[in-house]
CSV table of C-alpha atoms and ligand atoms in Angstrom, one decimal:
chain,number,residue,atom,x,y,z
X,566,MET,CA,61.3,44.4,4.8
X,567,PRO,CA,58.2,45.9,3.3
X,568,THR,CA,54.9,44.3,4.5
X,569,ALA,CA,52.8,42.5,2.0
X,570,ILE,CA,50.5,45.5,1.7
X,571,GLU,CA,53.3,47.9,1.1
X,572,GLU,CA,54.7,45.5,-1.5
X,573,ALA,CA,51.2,45.3,-3.1
X,574,VAL,CA,51.2,49.1,-3.3
X,575,GLN,CA,54.5,49.0,-5.3
X,576,LEU,CA,53.1,46.4,-7.7
X,577,PRO,CA,51.7,47.7,-11.0
X,578,LYS,CA,48.0,48.5,-11.1
X,579,LEU,CA,45.6,46.6,-13.4
X,580,SER,CA,43.4,48.5,-15.8
X,581,ASN,CA,39.7,47.8,-16.0
X,582,GLU,CA,40.3,45.9,-19.2
X,583,GLU,CA,42.8,43.7,-17.4
X,584,ILE,CA,40.5,43.2,-14.4
X,585,ALA,CA,37.8,41.9,-16.8
X,586,ARG,CA,40.3,39.8,-18.7
X,587,TYR,CA,41.8,38.1,-15.6
X,588,SER,CA,38.5,37.8,-13.6
X,589,ARG,CA,38.8,34.0,-13.3
X,590,HIS,CA,42.2,34.5,-11.6
X,591,LEU,CA,40.9,37.4,-9.5
X,592,ILE,CA,38.1,35.3,-7.9
X,593,LEU,CA,40.6,32.6,-6.9
X,594,PRO,CA,41.6,33.7,-3.3
X,595,GLU,CA,45.1,32.1,-3.9
X,596,VAL,CA,45.7,34.5,-6.8
X,597,GLY,CA,43.5,37.5,-6.2
X,598,MET,CA,44.4,41.1,-7.1
X,599,GLU,CA,47.9,40.9,-5.5
X,600,GLY,CA,48.7,37.7,-7.3
X,601,GLN,CA,47.6,39.1,-10.6
X,602,GLN,CA,49.7,42.2,-10.0
X,603,LYS,CA,52.7,39.9,-9.2
X,604,LEU,CA,52.1,38.2,-12.6
X,605,LYS,CA,52.0,41.6,-14.3
X,606,ALA,CA,55.3,42.6,-12.6
X,607,ALA,CA,57.1,39.3,-13.5
X,608,LYS,CA,59.8,39.0,-16.1
X,609,ILE,CA,60.3,35.6,-17.5
X,610,LEU,CA,62.8,34.4,-20.1
X,611,CYS,CA,61.8,31.6,-22.4
X,612,VAL,CA,65.0,30.0,-23.8
X,613,GLY,CA,63.8,28.7,-27.2
X,614,THR,CA,60.5,29.2,-28.9
X,615,GLY,CA,60.2,25.6,-30.1
X,616,GLY,CA,58.0,22.7,-28.9
X,617,LEU,CA,58.3,23.5,-25.2
X,618,GLY,CA,58.7,27.3,-25.6
X,619,ALA,CA,55.5,27.5,-27.6
X,620,PRO,CA,52.8,26.4,-25.0
X,621,LEU,CA,55.0,27.8,-22.3
X,622,ALA,CA,55.1,31.4,-23.7
X,623,LEU,CA,51.4,31.2,-24.8
X,624,TYR,CA,50.1,30.3,-21.4
X,625,LEU,CA,52.4,32.8,-19.6
X,626,ALA,CA,51.0,35.5,-21.9
X,627,ALA,CA,47.4,34.4,-21.4
X,628,ALA,CA,47.9,34.4,-17.6
X,629,GLY,CA,49.1,38.0,-17.7
X,630,VAL,CA,52.8,37.7,-17.1
X,631,GLY,CA,53.9,41.2,-17.8
X,632,THR,CA,57.2,40.7,-19.5
X,633,ILE,CA,58.2,37.7,-21.6
X,634,GLY,CA,61.7,37.4,-23.1
X,635,LEU,CA,62.1,35.1,-26.1
X,636,ILE,CA,65.5,33.9,-27.2
X,637,ASP,CA,65.9,32.1,-30.5
X,638,PHE,CA,68.0,32.5,-33.6
X,639,ASP,CA,66.1,30.2,-36.0
X,640,VAL,CA,63.5,30.8,-38.6
X,641,VAL,CA,60.1,29.0,-38.7
X,642,ASP,CA,60.2,25.8,-40.8
X,643,GLU,CA,57.2,23.9,-42.0
X,644,SER,CA,58.4,20.8,-40.1
X,645,ASN,CA,58.2,22.8,-36.8
X,646,LEU,CA,54.4,23.2,-37.1
X,647,GLN,CA,53.7,19.6,-35.9
X,648,ARG,CA,54.4,20.8,-32.3
X,649,GLN,CA,55.5,24.4,-32.2
X,650,ILE,CA,52.0,25.9,-32.0
X,651,ILE,CA,53.2,29.5,-31.3
X,652,HIS,CA,54.1,29.6,-35.0
X,653,SER,CA,51.8,29.1,-37.9
X,654,GLN,CA,51.5,28.4,-41.6
X,655,SER,CA,51.6,32.2,-42.4
X,656,THR,CA,54.8,32.7,-40.5
X,657,VAL,CA,56.9,30.0,-42.2
X,658,GLY,CA,60.2,31.6,-43.1
X,659,MET,CA,59.9,34.4,-40.6
X,660,LEU,CA,62.3,34.8,-37.6
X,661,LYS,CA,60.9,32.6,-34.8
X,662,VAL,CA,61.1,35.5,-32.3
X,663,ASP,CA,59.0,37.7,-34.6
X,664,SER,CA,56.6,34.9,-35.4
X,665,ALA,CA,56.2,34.1,-31.7
X,666,GLU,CA,55.8,37.8,-30.7
X,667,GLN,CA,53.0,38.1,-33.3
X,668,MET,CA,51.1,35.2,-31.8
X,669,LEU,CA,51.6,36.4,-28.2
X,670,LYS,CA,50.5,39.9,-28.9
X,671,GLY,CA,47.5,38.5,-30.7
X,672,LEU,CA,46.6,36.6,-27.6
X,673,ASN,CA,47.3,39.4,-25.0
X,674,LYS,CA,48.2,42.9,-26.1
X,675,ASN,CA,49.2,43.8,-22.6
X,676,VAL,CA,52.3,41.6,-22.7
X,677,ASN,CA,55.7,43.3,-23.1
X,678,VAL,CA,57.6,40.9,-25.4
X,679,ILE,CA,61.4,41.3,-25.4
X,680,LYS,CA,63.0,39.6,-28.4
X,681,HIS,CA,66.6,38.3,-28.3
X,682,ASN,CA,67.2,37.2,-31.9
X,683,THR,CA,70.5,35.5,-31.1
X,684,MET,CA,72.1,32.2,-30.1
X,685,LEU,CA,72.5,32.0,-26.3
X,686,THR,CA,76.2,31.8,-25.6
X,687,SER,CA,78.7,32.0,-22.8
X,688,ALA,CA,79.4,35.6,-23.9
X,689,ASN,CA,75.8,36.9,-23.6
X,690,ALA,CA,73.9,34.6,-21.2
X,691,LEU,CA,74.7,36.4,-17.9
X,692,GLU,CA,73.9,39.8,-19.4
X,693,ILE,CA,70.6,38.5,-20.8
X,694,PHE,CA,69.6,36.6,-17.7
X,695,LYS,CA,70.1,39.5,-15.3
X,696,ASP,CA,67.0,41.3,-16.3
X,697,TYR,CA,64.6,38.4,-15.6
X,698,ASP,CA,63.1,36.9,-12.4
X,699,PHE,CA,62.9,33.3,-13.7
X,700,ILE,CA,64.3,31.4,-16.6
X,701,ALA,CA,62.4,28.6,-18.4
X,702,ASP,CA,64.7,26.3,-20.4
X,703,GLY,CA,63.0,24.7,-23.4
X,704,THR,CA,66.1,23.9,-25.5
X,705,ASP,CA,66.8,20.6,-27.1
X,706,ASN,CA,70.6,20.3,-26.9
X,707,PHE,CA,73.1,19.6,-24.1
X,708,GLN,CA,75.4,22.6,-24.8
X,709,THR,CA,72.6,25.1,-24.1
X,710,ARG,CA,71.1,23.1,-21.2
X,711,TYR,CA,74.4,23.2,-19.3
X,712,LEU,CA,74.9,26.8,-20.3
X,713,VAL,CA,71.5,27.7,-19.0
X,714,ASN,CA,72.1,25.8,-15.8
X,715,ASP,CA,75.4,27.4,-15.0
X,716,ALA,CA,74.2,30.9,-15.9
X,717,CYS,CA,71.1,30.3,-13.6
X,718,VAL,CA,73.3,29.2,-10.7
X,719,LEU,CA,75.7,32.1,-11.2
X,720,THR,CA,73.0,34.7,-11.4
X,721,GLY,CA,70.8,33.1,-8.8
X,722,LYS,CA,67.8,32.7,-11.1
X,723,PRO,CA,65.6,29.6,-10.7
X,724,ASN,CA,65.2,27.5,-13.9
X,725,ALA,CA,61.9,25.8,-14.7
X,726,TYR,CA,63.3,23.0,-16.8
X,727,ALA,CA,61.8,20.4,-19.1
X,728,SER,CA,63.1,18.1,-21.8
X,729,ILE,CA,61.5,15.6,-24.2
X,730,PHE,CA,62.4,12.7,-26.3
X,731,ARG,CA,60.1,10.5,-28.4
X,732,PHE,CA,57.2,9.7,-26.0
X,733,GLU,CA,58.8,10.7,-22.7
X,734,GLY,CA,59.6,13.9,-20.9
X,735,GLN,CA,61.0,15.2,-17.7
X,736,ALA,CA,60.6,18.4,-15.7
X,737,SER,CA,62.0,20.0,-12.6
X,738,VAL,CA,62.8,23.4,-11.0
X,739,PHE,CA,66.6,23.8,-10.8
X,740,ALA,CA,68.9,26.3,-9.3
X,741,THR,CA,66.8,27.7,-6.5
X,742,GLU,CA,68.7,28.7,-3.3
X,743,GLU,CA,67.7,25.5,-1.4
X,744,GLY,CA,67.3,23.0,-4.3
X,745,PRO,CA,69.6,21.1,-6.6
X,746,CYS,CA,70.7,22.2,-10.1
X,747,TYR,CA,70.9,20.2,-13.4
X,748,ARG,CA,74.5,19.4,-12.7
X,749,CYS,CA,73.6,17.9,-9.3
X,750,LEU,CA,71.7,15.3,-11.4
X,751,TYR,CA,73.9,15.1,-14.4
X,752,PRO,CA,77.4,16.4,-13.7
X,753,GLU,CA,78.7,15.5,-17.1
X,754,PRO,CA,77.0,15.5,-20.5
X,755,PRO,CA,76.6,12.1,-22.4
X,756,PRO,CA,79.2,11.5,-25.1
X,757,PRO,CA,78.3,13.2,-28.3
X,758,GLY,CA,76.3,10.9,-30.7
X,759,LEU,CA,75.1,8.6,-27.9
X,760,VAL,CA,71.8,10.4,-27.3
X,761,PRO,CA,70.0,11.2,-30.6
X,762,SER,CA,68.3,14.6,-30.9
X,763,CYS,CA,64.6,15.0,-31.6
X,764,ALA,CA,65.5,15.6,-35.2
X,765,GLU,CA,67.1,12.2,-35.4
X,766,GLY,CA,65.0,10.2,-32.9
X,767,GLY,CA,61.6,11.9,-33.5
X,768,VAL,CA,59.1,13.2,-31.0
X,769,LEU,CA,55.4,12.9,-30.6
X,770,GLY,CA,54.0,16.4,-31.4
X,771,ILE,CA,51.7,16.6,-28.4
X,772,LEU,CA,54.5,15.7,-25.9
X,773,PRO,CA,56.3,19.1,-25.7
X,774,GLY,CA,52.8,20.6,-25.3
X,775,LEU,CA,52.3,18.5,-22.2
X,776,LEU,CA,55.7,19.3,-20.8
X,777,GLY,CA,55.7,23.0,-21.8
X,778,VAL,CA,52.4,23.4,-19.9
X,779,ILE,CA,54.0,21.8,-16.8
X,780,GLN,CA,56.9,24.4,-17.1
X,781,ALA,CA,54.4,27.2,-17.4
X,782,THR,CA,52.6,25.9,-14.3
X,783,GLU,CA,55.8,25.9,-12.3
X,784,VAL,CA,56.7,29.4,-13.5
X,785,ILE,CA,53.3,30.7,-12.4
X,786,LYS,CA,53.6,28.9,-9.0
X,787,LEU,CA,57.1,30.5,-8.5
X,788,ILE,CA,55.8,34.0,-9.3
X,789,LEU,CA,52.8,33.6,-7.0
X,790,GLY,CA,54.7,31.7,-4.3
X,791,LEU,CA,52.0,29.1,-4.4
X,792,GLY,CA,52.0,25.3,-3.8
X,793,ASP,CA,55.0,23.0,-4.0
X,794,PRO,CA,57.2,23.7,-7.0
X,795,LEU,CA,59.2,20.8,-8.5
X,796,VAL,CA,62.3,21.9,-6.4
X,797,GLY,CA,64.3,18.8,-5.5
X,798,ARG,CA,62.0,16.6,-7.6
X,799,LEU,CA,62.3,15.3,-11.1
X,800,LEU,CA,58.9,14.6,-12.8
X,801,LEU,CA,59.1,11.8,-15.3
X,802,VAL,CA,56.3,11.7,-17.9
X,803,ASP,CA,55.6,8.6,-20.0
X,804,ALA,CA,52.9,9.6,-22.5
X,805,LEU,CA,52.3,6.1,-23.9
X,806,GLY,CA,51.6,4.5,-20.5
X,807,MET,CA,50.3,7.9,-19.3
X,808,ASN,CA,52.4,7.5,-16.1
X,809,PHE,CA,53.7,10.4,-14.1
X,810,ARG,CA,56.4,9.6,-11.5
X,811,THR,CA,58.5,11.9,-9.4
X,812,LEU,CA,62.0,11.1,-8.2
X,813,LYS,CA,63.5,12.9,-5.2
X,814,LEU,CA,66.6,14.8,-6.1
X,815,ARG,CA,69.2,16.0,-3.6
X,816,LYS,CA,71.6,18.9,-3.8
X,817,ASN,CA,75.0,17.3,-4.5
X,818,PRO,CA,77.7,18.9,-2.2
X,819,ASN,CA,80.3,18.0,-4.9
X,820,CYS,CA,78.3,19.7,-7.7
X,821,PRO,CA,80.8,21.9,-9.5
X,822,ALA,CA,78.1,24.6,-10.1
X,823,CYS,CA,76.0,24.9,-6.9
X,824,GLY,CA,78.0,22.7,-4.5
X,825,THR,CA,81.7,23.5,-4.5
X,826,HIS,CA,81.2,26.6,-6.7
X,827,GLU,CA,84.3,25.8,-8.7
X,828,ILE,CA,82.5,27.0,-11.7
X,829,LYS,CA,82.9,30.8,-11.3
X,830,GLU,CA,82.3,31.8,-14.9
X,831,LEU,CA,80.7,30.3,-18.0
X,832,ILE,CA,82.9,27.8,-19.9
X,833,ASP,CA,83.0,26.7,-23.6
X,834,TYR,CA,80.0,24.4,-23.7
X,835,ASP,CA,80.6,23.1,-27.2
X,836,GLN,CA,83.9,21.8,-26.0
X,837,PHE,CA,82.5,20.5,-22.7
X,838,CYS,CA,79.9,18.5,-24.7
X,839,GLY,CA,82.5,17.3,-27.2
X,840,ILE,CA,81.0,19.3,-30.1
X,841,GLU,CA,83.4,20.5,-32.7
X,842,LYS,CA,82.9,24.2,-33.3
X,843,PRO,CA,82.0,25.3,-36.8
X,844,THR,CA,84.6,27.8,-37.8
X,845,SER,CA,83.1,31.0,-39.3
X,846,VAL,CA,84.2,31.3,-42.9
X,847,GLY,CA,83.0,33.3,-45.9
X,848,PRO,CA,80.8,31.7,-48.6
X,849,LEU,CA,83.8,31.1,-50.9
X,850,GLU,CA,85.8,29.2,-48.3
X,851,ALA,CA,82.6,27.4,-47.2
X,852,ALA,CA,82.0,26.2,-50.8
X,853,ARG,CA,85.6,25.1,-51.0
X,854,ASP,CA,85.5,23.4,-47.7
X,855,LYS,CA,82.4,21.7,-48.7
X,856,ALA,CA,83.9,20.4,-51.9
X,857,VAL,CA,86.9,19.2,-50.0
X,858,ALA,CA,84.6,17.6,-47.4
X,859,ASP,CA,82.5,15.9,-50.1
X,860,ALA,CA,85.6,14.3,-51.5
X,861,ALA,CA,87.2,13.7,-48.2
X,862,ILE,CA,87.9,10.5,-46.3
X,863,VAL,CA,86.3,10.5,-42.8
X,864,ASP,CA,87.8,8.0,-40.4
X,865,GLY,CA,89.2,5.9,-43.2
X,866,ILE,CA,85.8,5.9,-45.1
X,867,PRO,CA,85.8,7.6,-48.5
X,868,GLN,CA,82.7,9.9,-48.8
X,869,ILE,CA,80.8,10.0,-52.1
X,870,THR,CA,78.5,12.7,-53.2
X,871,VAL,CA,74.9,12.2,-54.5
X,872,GLU,CA,76.1,13.5,-57.9
X,873,GLN,CA,78.8,10.9,-58.0
X,874,LEU,CA,76.3,8.2,-57.0
X,875,LYS,CA,73.9,9.3,-59.7
X,876,LYS,CA,76.6,9.0,-62.4
X,877,LYS,CA,77.5,5.5,-61.2
X,878,LEU,CA,73.9,4.4,-61.3
X,879,ASP,CA,73.3,6.0,-64.7
X,880,ALA,CA,76.4,4.3,-66.1
X,881,LYS,CA,75.2,1.0,-64.5
X,882,GLU,CA,78.5,0.6,-62.7
X,883,ASN,CA,78.8,-2.6,-60.7
X,884,ILE,CA,78.0,-1.1,-57.3
X,885,PHE,CA,76.1,-2.3,-54.3
X,886,VAL,CA,73.9,0.4,-52.5
X,887,LEU,CA,72.8,-0.4,-49.0
X,888,ASP,CA,70.2,1.6,-47.0
X,889,VAL,CA,70.8,1.4,-43.2
X,890,ARG,CA,67.8,3.4,-42.0
X,891,GLU,CA,64.9,2.0,-39.9
X,892,PRO,CA,62.1,0.1,-41.7
X,893,HIS,CA,59.5,2.9,-40.9
X,894,GLU,CA,61.6,5.4,-42.8
X,895,TYR,CA,61.8,3.4,-46.0
X,896,PRO,CA,58.2,4.1,-47.2
X,897,ILE,CA,58.7,7.9,-46.8
X,898,ALA,CA,61.5,8.0,-49.4
X,899,ASN,CA,64.0,5.4,-50.7
X,900,LEU,CA,66.5,4.8,-53.5
X,901,GLY,CA,65.3,1.2,-54.0
X,902,ALA,CA,68.3,-0.2,-52.1
X,903,PRO,CA,68.1,-3.2,-49.8
X,904,LEU,CA,67.5,-2.2,-46.2
X,905,ILE,CA,69.6,-3.4,-43.1
X,906,PRO,CA,69.1,-1.0,-40.1
X,907,VAL,CA,72.5,0.2,-38.7
X,908,GLY,CA,71.8,-1.4,-35.3
X,909,THR,CA,71.4,-4.9,-36.9
X,910,ILE,CA,74.2,-4.8,-39.4
X,911,GLU,CA,76.8,-6.8,-37.4
X,912,SER,CA,74.4,-9.7,-37.0
X,913,ARG,CA,73.2,-9.7,-40.6
X,914,LEU,CA,76.6,-9.5,-42.4
X,915,GLY,CA,75.8,-13.0,-43.9
X,916,GLU,CA,73.1,-11.5,-46.1
X,917,ILE,CA,75.5,-9.3,-47.9
X,918,ALA,CA,78.7,-11.4,-47.8
X,919,GLU,CA,78.7,-11.7,-51.6
X,920,HIS,CA,79.4,-8.0,-51.8
X,921,LYS,CA,82.6,-8.1,-49.7
X,922,ASN,CA,84.8,-7.1,-52.5
X,923,ASP,CA,82.3,-5.0,-54.5
X,924,GLU,CA,82.1,-1.2,-54.3
X,925,VAL,CA,79.6,-0.7,-51.5
X,926,ILE,CA,77.8,2.6,-51.0
X,927,VAL,CA,76.0,3.0,-47.7
X,928,HIS,CA,73.3,5.6,-47.2
X,929,CYS,CA,70.9,6.8,-44.5
X,930,ARG,CA,68.9,10.0,-44.0
X,931,SER,CA,71.7,12.5,-43.6
X,932,GLY,CA,74.9,10.5,-43.6
X,933,ALA,CA,75.7,10.0,-39.9
X,934,ARG,CA,74.3,6.5,-39.4
X,935,SER,CA,75.7,5.3,-42.7
X,936,GLN,CA,79.1,6.4,-41.7
X,937,LYS,CA,78.8,4.2,-38.6
X,938,ALA,CA,77.6,1.3,-40.7
X,939,ALA,CA,80.4,1.8,-43.2
X,940,LEU,CA,82.9,1.6,-40.4
X,941,ALA,CA,81.3,-1.7,-39.2
X,942,LEU,CA,81.5,-3.1,-42.7
X,943,LYS,CA,85.1,-2.1,-43.1
X,944,ALA,CA,85.9,-3.7,-39.7
X,945,ALA,CA,84.1,-6.9,-40.9
X,946,GLY,CA,86.5,-7.1,-43.9
X,947,PHE,CA,84.6,-5.3,-46.7
X,948,THR,CA,87.3,-3.8,-48.9
X,949,ASN,CA,85.7,-1.0,-50.8
X,950,VAL,CA,83.1,0.8,-48.7
X,951,HIS,CA,81.9,4.4,-49.3
X,952,ASN,CA,79.5,6.6,-47.3
X,953,LEU,CA,76.9,8.7,-49.2
X,954,SER,CA,77.6,12.2,-47.9
X,955,GLY,CA,74.4,14.0,-46.9
X,956,GLY,CA,72.3,10.9,-47.3
X,957,ILE,CA,68.9,10.7,-49.0
X,958,LEU,CA,68.2,14.3,-48.0
X,959,ALA,CA,71.0,15.4,-50.3
X,960,TRP,CA,69.6,13.2,-53.0
X,961,ALA,CA,66.2,15.0,-52.6
X,962,ASP,CA,67.9,18.4,-52.7
X,963,LYS,CA,70.2,17.8,-55.6
X,964,ILE,CA,69.0,14.9,-57.7
X,965,ASP,CA,65.3,14.4,-57.2
X,966,PRO,CA,63.4,17.4,-56.0
X,967,SER,CA,60.1,15.4,-56.2
X,968,MET,CA,61.4,13.2,-53.3
X,969,PRO,CA,59.8,14.1,-49.9
X,970,LYS,CA,62.2,15.3,-47.2
X,971,TYR,CA,61.6,14.3,-43.5
L,693,LIG,ZN1,74.2,21.6,-8.5
């Protein structure tokens, strides 16, 4: 074993410019020259450059972490800017990894940014992870969360984890040698559709900022070997009450990842999470499939396109259009239809009983909630229920471009 001093000798040297830049770290005895050199030597992979990844990567770069890997396959969209502060107005439409690199390099030219412009999959995760010291998972879906967890356990890389929803967040450090992993806490994913995503449920823009900074703090503590990282603890953040609580987590001896080690390789996480895989098809097939899907019947509910609805409305056909979104969505954009939120539909059937035998067309934002509502109406004896495919977003895209999208 090399002594601390020998180890320090092998650490990269700081230039005079770096010494000036990091002076507030260097005068902290807990960090000092050796700590700053450890930060420079560290290689951290940020999974996702979204709401959590933005403050995470920015603070790691500012702190002098030498190598920051960014993995993302998306492009910057205007709706990202409410929380993803690593991107900016001028980089809308750019690849997120390029946009993020630009911001990080602007903050600290000494950082080596490694871009992985790809979706993290079972096929590439182990290969990508092996070059990094620590992983920081800032993704927003269960497939990637379980994939990151299992890849961290298999490669022995600790994972500084956080997740957010609406006004609440949680953070922990998983997959250390002594501590539990994500699967110790949640062995199985929730059924698909039970937990809405941030795109469906919304998120307060500052919240990922709060949680991403906590992730960055944990990463820096891990690099420096300082303090008590969130190993074996789950931090729960309630932004509305501004309450922070920690729950004790134990390593689960029956955990298939870190307990029994029955997971010896990465699995198909889409299947594991009950997500149907999109088949890769060419543009012609895609157009044909889309036409078929638009006309198709899903679970016994005929789907109707926005073009078909427009025709019916223009011809003043005797149809009943029902909006099943939430009241706060209505002022953003609406088709003038009566509103009964999907969660209340079964208790409010009396209000629309007169339309039981009419042609009913149910719509929501994108077509998922209205499908559920259509099934409920059909089960309640409505005889001619259709779901508006693509919802009001499709209406804004194809019929009324002046309508705002959200
Ligand atoms: Zn485990």
